Coordinates of C-alpha atoms and ligand atoms in Angstrom, one line a residue:
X1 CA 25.0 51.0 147.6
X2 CA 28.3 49.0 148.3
X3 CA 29.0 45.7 146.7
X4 CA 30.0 44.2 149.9
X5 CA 29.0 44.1 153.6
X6 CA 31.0 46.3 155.3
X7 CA 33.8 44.2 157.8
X8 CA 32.3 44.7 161.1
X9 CA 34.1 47.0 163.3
X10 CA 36.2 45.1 166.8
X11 CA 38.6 45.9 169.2
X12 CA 41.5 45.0 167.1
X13 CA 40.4 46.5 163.7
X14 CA 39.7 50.0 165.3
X15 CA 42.5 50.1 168.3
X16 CA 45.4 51.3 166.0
X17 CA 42.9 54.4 164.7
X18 CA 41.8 55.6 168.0
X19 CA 45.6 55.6 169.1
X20 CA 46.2 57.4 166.0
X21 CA 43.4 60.0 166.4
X22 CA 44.7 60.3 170.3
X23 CA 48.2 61.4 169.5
X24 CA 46.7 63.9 167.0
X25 CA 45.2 65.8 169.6
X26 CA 48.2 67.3 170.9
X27 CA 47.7 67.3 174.8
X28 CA 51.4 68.2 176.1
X29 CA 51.2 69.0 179.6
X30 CA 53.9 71.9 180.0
X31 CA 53.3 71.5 183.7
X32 CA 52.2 75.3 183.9
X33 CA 48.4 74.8 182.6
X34 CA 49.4 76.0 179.5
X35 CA 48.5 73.1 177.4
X36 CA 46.2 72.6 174.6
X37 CA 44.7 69.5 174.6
X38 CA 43.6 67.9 177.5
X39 CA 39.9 69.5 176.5
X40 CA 39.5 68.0 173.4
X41 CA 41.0 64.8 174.5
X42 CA 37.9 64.7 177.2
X43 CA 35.8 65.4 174.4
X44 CA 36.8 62.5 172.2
X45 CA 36.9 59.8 174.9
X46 CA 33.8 60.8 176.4
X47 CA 32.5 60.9 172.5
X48 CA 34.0 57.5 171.8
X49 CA 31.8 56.0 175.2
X50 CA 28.9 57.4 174.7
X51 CA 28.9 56.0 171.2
X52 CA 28.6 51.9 172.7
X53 CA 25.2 53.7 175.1
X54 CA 27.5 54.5 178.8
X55 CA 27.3 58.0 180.2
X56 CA 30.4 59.4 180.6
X57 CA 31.1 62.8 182.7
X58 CA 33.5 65.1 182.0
X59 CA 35.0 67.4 185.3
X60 CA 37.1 70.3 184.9
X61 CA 39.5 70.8 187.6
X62 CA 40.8 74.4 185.8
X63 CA 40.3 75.9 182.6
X64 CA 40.6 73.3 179.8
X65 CA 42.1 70.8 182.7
X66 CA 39.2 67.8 181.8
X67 CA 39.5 64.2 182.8
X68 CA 36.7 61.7 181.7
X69 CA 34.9 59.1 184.0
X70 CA 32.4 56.7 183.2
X71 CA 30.9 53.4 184.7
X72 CA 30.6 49.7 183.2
X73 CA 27.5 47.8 185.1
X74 CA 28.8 44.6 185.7
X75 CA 27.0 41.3 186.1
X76 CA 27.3 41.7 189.4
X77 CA 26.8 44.3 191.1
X78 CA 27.2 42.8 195.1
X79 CA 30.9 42.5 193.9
X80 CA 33.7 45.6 194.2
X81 CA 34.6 47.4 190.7
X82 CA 37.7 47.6 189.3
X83 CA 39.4 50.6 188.3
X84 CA 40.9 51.0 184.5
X85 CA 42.6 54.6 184.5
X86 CA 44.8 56.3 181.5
X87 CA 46.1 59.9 181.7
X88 CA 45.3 61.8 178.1
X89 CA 48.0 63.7 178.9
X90 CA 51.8 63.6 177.4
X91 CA 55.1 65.6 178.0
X92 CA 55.9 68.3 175.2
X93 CA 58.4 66.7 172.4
X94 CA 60.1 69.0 170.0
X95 CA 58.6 67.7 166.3
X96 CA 62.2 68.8 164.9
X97 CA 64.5 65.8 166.4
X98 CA 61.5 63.2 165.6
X99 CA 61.5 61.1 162.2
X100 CA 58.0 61.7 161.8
X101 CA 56.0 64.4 163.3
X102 CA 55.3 63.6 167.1
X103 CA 51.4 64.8 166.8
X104 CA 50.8 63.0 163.2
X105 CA 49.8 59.1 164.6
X106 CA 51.6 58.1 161.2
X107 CA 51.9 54.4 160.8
X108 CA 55.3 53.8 159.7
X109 CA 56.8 49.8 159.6
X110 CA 54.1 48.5 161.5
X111 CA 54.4 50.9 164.6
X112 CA 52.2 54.0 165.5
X113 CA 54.7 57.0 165.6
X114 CA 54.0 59.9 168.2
X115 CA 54.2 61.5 171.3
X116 CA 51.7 59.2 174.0
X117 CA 52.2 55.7 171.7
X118 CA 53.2 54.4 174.6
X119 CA 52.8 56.6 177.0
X120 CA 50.0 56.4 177.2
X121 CA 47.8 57.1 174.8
X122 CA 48.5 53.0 173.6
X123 CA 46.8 52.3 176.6
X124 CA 43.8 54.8 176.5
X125 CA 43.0 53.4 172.8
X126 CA 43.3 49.9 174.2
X127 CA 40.3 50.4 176.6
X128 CA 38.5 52.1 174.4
X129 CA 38.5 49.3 171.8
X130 CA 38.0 46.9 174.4
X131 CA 34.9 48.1 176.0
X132 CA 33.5 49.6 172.7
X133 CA 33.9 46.1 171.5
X134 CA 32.1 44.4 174.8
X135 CA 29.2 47.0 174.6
X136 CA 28.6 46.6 171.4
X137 CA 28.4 42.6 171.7
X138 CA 26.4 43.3 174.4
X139 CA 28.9 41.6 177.2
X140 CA 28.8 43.0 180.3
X141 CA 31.7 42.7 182.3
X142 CA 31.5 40.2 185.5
X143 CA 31.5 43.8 188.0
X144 CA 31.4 47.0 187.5
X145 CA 34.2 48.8 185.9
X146 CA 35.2 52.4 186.3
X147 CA 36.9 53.8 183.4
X148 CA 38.7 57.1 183.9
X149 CA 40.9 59.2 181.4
X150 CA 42.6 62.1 183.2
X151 CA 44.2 65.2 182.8
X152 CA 47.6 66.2 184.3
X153 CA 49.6 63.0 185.1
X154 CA 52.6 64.7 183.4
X155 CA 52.9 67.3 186.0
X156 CA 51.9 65.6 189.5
X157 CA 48.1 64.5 188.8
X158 CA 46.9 67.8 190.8
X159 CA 44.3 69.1 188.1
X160 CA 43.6 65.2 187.2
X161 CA 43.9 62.0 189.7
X162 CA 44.3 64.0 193.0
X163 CA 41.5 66.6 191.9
X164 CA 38.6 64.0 191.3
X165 CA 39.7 61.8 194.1
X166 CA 39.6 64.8 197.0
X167 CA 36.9 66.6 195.1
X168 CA 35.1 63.7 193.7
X169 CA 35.8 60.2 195.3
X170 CA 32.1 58.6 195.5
X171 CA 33.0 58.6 191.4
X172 CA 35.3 55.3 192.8
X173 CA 32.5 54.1 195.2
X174 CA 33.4 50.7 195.8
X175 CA 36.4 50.3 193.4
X176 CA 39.0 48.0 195.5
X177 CA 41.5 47.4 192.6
X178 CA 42.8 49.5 189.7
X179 CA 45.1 48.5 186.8
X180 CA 46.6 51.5 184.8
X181 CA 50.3 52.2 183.8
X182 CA 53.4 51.3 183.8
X183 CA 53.4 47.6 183.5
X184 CA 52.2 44.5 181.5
X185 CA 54.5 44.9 178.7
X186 CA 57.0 42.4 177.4
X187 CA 60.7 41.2 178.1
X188 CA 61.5 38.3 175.9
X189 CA 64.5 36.6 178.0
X190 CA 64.7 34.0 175.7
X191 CA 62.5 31.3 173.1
X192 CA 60.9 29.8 176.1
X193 CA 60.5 32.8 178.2
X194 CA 58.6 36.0 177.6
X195 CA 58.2 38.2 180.8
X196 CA 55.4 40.7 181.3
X197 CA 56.3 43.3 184.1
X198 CA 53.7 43.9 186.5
X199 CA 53.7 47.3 188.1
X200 CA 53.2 46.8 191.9
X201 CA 55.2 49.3 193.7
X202 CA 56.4 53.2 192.6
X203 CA 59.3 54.7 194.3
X204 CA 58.4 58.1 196.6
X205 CA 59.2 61.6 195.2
X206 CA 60.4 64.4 196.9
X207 CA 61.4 66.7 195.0
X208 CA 63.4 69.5 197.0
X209 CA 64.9 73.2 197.3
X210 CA 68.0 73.6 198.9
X211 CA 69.3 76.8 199.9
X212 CA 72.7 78.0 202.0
X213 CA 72.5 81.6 203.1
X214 CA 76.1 83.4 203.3
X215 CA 77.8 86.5 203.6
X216 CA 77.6 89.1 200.4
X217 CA 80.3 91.2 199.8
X218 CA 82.2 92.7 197.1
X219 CA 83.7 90.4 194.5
X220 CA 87.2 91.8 194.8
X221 CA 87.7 91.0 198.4
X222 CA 88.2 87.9 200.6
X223 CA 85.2 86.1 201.7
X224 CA 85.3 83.1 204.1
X225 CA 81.5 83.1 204.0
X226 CA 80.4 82.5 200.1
X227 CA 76.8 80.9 199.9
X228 CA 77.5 79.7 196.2
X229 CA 81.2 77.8 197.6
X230 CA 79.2 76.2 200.4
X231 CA 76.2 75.1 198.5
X232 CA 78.3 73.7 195.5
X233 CA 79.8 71.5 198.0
X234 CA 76.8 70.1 199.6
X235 CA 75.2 69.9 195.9
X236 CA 78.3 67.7 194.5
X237 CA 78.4 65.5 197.5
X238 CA 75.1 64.7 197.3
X239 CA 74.8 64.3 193.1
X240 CA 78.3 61.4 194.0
X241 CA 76.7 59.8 196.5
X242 CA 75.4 56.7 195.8
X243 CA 72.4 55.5 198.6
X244 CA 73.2 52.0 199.8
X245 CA 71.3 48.9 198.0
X246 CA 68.1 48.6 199.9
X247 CA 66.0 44.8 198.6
X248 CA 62.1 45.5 198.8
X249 CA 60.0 43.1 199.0
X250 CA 58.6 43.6 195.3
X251 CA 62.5 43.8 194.2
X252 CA 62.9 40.9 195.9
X253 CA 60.5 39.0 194.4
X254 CA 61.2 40.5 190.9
X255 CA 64.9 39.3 191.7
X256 CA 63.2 35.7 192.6
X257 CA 61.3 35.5 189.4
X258 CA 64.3 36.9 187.6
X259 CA 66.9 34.6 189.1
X260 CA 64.7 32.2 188.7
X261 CA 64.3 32.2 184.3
X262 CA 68.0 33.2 184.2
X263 CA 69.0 29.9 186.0
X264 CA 71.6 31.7 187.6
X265 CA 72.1 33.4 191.6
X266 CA 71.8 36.9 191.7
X267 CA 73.6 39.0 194.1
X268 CA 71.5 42.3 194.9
X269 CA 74.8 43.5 196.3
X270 CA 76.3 43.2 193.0
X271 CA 73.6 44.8 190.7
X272 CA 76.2 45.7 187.9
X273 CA 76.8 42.2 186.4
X274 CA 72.4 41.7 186.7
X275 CA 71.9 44.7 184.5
X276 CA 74.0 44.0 182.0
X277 CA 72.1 40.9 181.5
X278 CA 68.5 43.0 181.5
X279 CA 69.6 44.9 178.3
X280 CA 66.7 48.5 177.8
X281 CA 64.6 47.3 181.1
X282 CA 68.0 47.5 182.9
X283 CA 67.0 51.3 182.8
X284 CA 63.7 50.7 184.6
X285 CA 65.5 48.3 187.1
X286 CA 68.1 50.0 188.3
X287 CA 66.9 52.8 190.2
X288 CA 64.7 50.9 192.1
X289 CA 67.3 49.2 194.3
X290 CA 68.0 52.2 196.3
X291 CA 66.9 55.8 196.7
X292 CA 68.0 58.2 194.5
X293 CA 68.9 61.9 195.0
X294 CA 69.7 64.3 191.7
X295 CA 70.6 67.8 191.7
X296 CA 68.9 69.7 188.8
X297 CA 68.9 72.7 188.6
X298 CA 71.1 75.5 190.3
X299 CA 71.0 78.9 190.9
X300 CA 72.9 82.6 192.3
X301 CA 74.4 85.9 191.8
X302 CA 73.2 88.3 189.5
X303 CA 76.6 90.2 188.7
X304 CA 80.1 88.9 188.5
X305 CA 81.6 91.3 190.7
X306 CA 79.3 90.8 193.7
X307 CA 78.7 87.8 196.1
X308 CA 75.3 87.0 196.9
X309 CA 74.2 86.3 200.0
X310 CA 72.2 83.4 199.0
X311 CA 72.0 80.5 196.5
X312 CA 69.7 77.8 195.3
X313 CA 69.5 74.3 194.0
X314 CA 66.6 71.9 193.1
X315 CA 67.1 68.4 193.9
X316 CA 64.9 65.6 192.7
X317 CA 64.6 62.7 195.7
X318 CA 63.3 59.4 195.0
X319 CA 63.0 56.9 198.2
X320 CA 61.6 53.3 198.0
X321 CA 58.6 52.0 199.8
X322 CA 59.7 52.0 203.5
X323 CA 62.5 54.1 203.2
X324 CA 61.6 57.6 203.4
X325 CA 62.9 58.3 206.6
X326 CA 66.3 56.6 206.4
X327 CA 65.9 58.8 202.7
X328 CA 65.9 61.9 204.8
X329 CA 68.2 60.7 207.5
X330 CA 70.9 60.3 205.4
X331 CA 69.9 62.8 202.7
X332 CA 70.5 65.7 205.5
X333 CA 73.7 64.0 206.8
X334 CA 75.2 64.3 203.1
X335 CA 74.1 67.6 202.7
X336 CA 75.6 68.9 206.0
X337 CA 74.4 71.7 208.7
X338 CA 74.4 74.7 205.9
X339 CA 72.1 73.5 203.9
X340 CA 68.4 74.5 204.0
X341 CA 65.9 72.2 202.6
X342 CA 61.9 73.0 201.7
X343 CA 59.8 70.9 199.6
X344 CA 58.8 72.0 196.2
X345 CA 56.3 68.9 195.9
X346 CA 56.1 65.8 197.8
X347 CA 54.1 62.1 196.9
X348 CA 53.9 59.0 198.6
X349 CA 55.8 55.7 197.7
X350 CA 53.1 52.8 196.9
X351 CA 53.3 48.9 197.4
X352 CA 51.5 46.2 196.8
X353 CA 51.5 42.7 197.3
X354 CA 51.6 40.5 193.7
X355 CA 48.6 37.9 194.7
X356 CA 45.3 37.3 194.7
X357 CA 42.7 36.9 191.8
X358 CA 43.3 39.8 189.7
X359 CA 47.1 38.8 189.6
X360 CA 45.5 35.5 188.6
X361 CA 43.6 36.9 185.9
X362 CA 46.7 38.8 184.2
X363 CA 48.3 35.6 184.1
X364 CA 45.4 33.5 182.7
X365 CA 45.1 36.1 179.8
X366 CA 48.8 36.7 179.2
X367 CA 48.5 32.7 179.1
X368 CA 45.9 32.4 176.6
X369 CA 47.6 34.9 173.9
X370 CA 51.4 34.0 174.4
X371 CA 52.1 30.6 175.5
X372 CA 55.3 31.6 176.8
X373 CA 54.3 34.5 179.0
X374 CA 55.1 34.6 182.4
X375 CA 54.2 37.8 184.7
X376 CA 56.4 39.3 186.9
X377 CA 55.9 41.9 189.5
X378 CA 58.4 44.8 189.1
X379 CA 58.8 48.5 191.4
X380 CA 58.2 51.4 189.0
X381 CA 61.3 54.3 190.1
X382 CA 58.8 57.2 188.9
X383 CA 55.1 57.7 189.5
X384 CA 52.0 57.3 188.7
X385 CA 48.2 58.7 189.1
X386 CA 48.4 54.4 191.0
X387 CA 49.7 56.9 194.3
X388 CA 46.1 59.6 194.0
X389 CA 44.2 56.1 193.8
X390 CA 46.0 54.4 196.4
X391 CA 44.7 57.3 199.1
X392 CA 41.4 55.3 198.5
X393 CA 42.3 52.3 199.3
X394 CA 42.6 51.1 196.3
X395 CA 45.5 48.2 195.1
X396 CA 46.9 49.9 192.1
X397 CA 48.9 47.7 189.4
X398 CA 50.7 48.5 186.4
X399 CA 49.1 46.4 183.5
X400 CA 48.5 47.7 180.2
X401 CA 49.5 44.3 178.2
X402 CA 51.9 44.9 175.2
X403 CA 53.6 42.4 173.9
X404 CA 56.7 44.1 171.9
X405 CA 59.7 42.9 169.8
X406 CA 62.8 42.1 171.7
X407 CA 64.7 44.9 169.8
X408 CA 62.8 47.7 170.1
X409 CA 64.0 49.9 173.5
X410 CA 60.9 50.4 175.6
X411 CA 61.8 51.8 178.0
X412 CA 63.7 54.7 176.1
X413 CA 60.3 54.9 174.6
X414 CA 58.7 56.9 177.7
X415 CA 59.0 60.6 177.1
X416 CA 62.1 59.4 174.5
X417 CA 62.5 60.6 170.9
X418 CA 60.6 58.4 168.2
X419 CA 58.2 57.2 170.7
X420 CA 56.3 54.0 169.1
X421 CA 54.1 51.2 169.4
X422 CA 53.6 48.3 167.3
X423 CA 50.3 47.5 165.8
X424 CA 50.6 44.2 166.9
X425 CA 51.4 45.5 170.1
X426 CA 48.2 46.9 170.5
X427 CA 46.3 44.2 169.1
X428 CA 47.6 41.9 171.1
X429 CA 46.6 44.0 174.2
X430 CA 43.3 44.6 173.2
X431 CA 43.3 40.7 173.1
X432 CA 44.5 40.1 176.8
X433 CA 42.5 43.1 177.8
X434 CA 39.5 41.4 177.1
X435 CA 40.4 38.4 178.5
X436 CA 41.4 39.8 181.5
X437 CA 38.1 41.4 182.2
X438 CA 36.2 37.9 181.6
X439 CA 38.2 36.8 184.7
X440 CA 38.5 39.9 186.9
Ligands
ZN1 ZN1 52.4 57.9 181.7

């Protein structure tokens, strides 16, 4: 018998452990289904739900490839649910460059140390905590919630996001709004002003082969007609150009907001001078003011005395919402009339507007838990599972509230060595997550 009652378990007692006991199940997505984890991940989650009395599912899109779905009865019912998704998934890290080992969840100077701390297994535990912690009060939420942890968002969402909503979309019957990643953490801009970016836009991939087809021959003779000359060309043309400044309407109104707590005019035409002022978000910022095209990878020949007839590069396209043909358009005009391009994989660019009463409600809780707080919405230059939801209809946001010191580089954090989170981080999500429900 103990001496003392034990301390009752809540949200912000337990969140740290289940983002611990997350990044210990080492889920790295290799992109070639060769992963361990995503499984066991399932498992937990749908473990860690059934716990508080919901019903969670568990659907296998391939062997070990298992996302987790469950559904929150809300007060009422009448109304359209809301969407709360995570991917379980992370990118592989290599434990040898890490201080402390990326599938530990040691707790090291107040942060939780691993692979997924904030990306975005931070996240998963913060829902977790949260609903556990409603469920076990016995609050219902004011409408239905769905709650889905998927597989695959590492490697394009196809055995994840994509999979349940083309094989399994009446799971998201009457969801009209989601909130997931990358959004809702903190810049602090100064003692009066804290900024929480609000993800309401993601940049288009397209992510590209490009081949030139020339005349082979033997190395030791003349050759007007060398595939590997003509692609190089095209390849460093395209990796210097720079795609002109194009102002979104989310950019715009980041811009606005930004302009706005700086004091100061800011000139989208002159970007430089901006993101010097934006310190680590300036990372996050800056490629999504025009598209982007990156060669990365090459390949040709197989001897050094022969010319092939063919060679290969791999370029990764990004266009903004809006913009994919004038992406292509001038994409093709760089390249020239050699080049031949196929796609390797392809996903749509997302946008949405930054009003309404869920935008409302991430402000009223960021409110209530930092005086200072002021959300902003901001375009994300990479991608989301937010683009498989959107094909539903749905309006996807990046919000998973975090409210982090202004040292600590956070957006070097994604896929980044010595990936972190702060316990009071967490906590304070966990806080503004609950809030936010009580008004969504
Ligand atoms: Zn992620």
């Amino acid at each position: 018998m103990s001496e003392s009652e034990p301390t009752r378990v809540t949200g912000e007692s337990e969140v740290a452990d289940l983002c611990r006991e997350l990044i210990r199940i080492d889920t790295s997505n290799y992109g070639d289904g060769s992963g361990p984890g995503e499984r066991a991940a399932a498992e937990y989650v749908a473990e860690k739900l059934a716990e508080v009395g919901l019903e969670p599912q568990i659907f296998e899109s391939a062997k070990g490839r298992a996302s987790t779905v469950a559904r929150i009865a809300g007060e009422d019912p009448s109304r359209p649910a809301l969407l709360i998704h995570g991917h379980t998934d992370v990118v592989p890290a290599n434990a040898d460059d890490w201080t402390h080992h990326p599938f530990a969840g040691e707790i090291v100077d107040g942060c939780v140390w691993g692979r997924g701390a904030v990306d975005m297994k931070d996240m998963d535990a913060m829902t977790l905590a949260v609903v556990r912690d409603r469920l076990r009060g016995g609050r219902k939420p004011p409408r239905d919630i769905v709650l889905a942890f998927l597989a695959d968002e590492e490697a394009g969402g196809v055995f994840g996001a994509h999979h349940l909503v083309d094989k399994h979309p009446g799971l998201f019957e009457g969801v009209t709004e989601a909130i997931g990643e990358v959004g809702g953490f903190s810049f602090t801009v100064n003692e009066n002003l804290r900024l929480y970016l609000v993800e309401t836009a993601e940049k288009g991939m397209h992510w590209m082969r490009l081949t030139v087809d020339g005349t082979a021959g033997h190395g030791s003779m003349t050759n007007k007609d060398n595939a590997i000359t003509e692609l190089c060309e095209a390849v460093a043309r395209l990796g210097r150009h720079q795609f002109p400044v194009r102002v979104t309407k989310s950019v715009r109104h980041f811009l606005d907001e930004l302009s706005d707590a700086l004091g100061v005019e800011l000139d989208p035409e002159d970007m430089d001078s901006t993101l010097e002022r934006l310190g680590g978000i300036a990372k996050l910022i800056g490629a999504t003011l025009r598209n982007t095209a990156q060669p990365t990878m090459l390949g040709a020949g197989y001897k050094v005395n022969v010319i092939p007839g063919q060679a290969s590069a791999h370029v990764d396209g990004r266009y903004l919402p809006g913009y994919k043909d004038e992406f292509h358009e001038e994409l093709d005009r760089v390249l020239g009339p050699r080049v031949r391009r196929e796609t390797v994989h392809e996903d749509k660019a997302v946008e949405t507007d930054f009003d309404g009463p869920l935008v409302a409600a991430m402000q009223s809780a960021l409110s209530a838990e930092d005086p200072i707080a002021r959300a902003v919405p901001y375009t994300l230059s990479g991608g989301t599972d937010a683009k498989s939801f959107s094909e539903l209809g749905i309006r996807c946001f990046g919000f998973a509230p975090l409210q982090l010191p202004p040292e600590l580089d956070f957006a070097g954090m994604f896929h980044g060595v010595d990936e972190r989170v702060p316990v009071d981080g967490l906590t304070f999500g966990v806080r503004v997550l609950d809030r936010f429900i009580d008004a969504c």
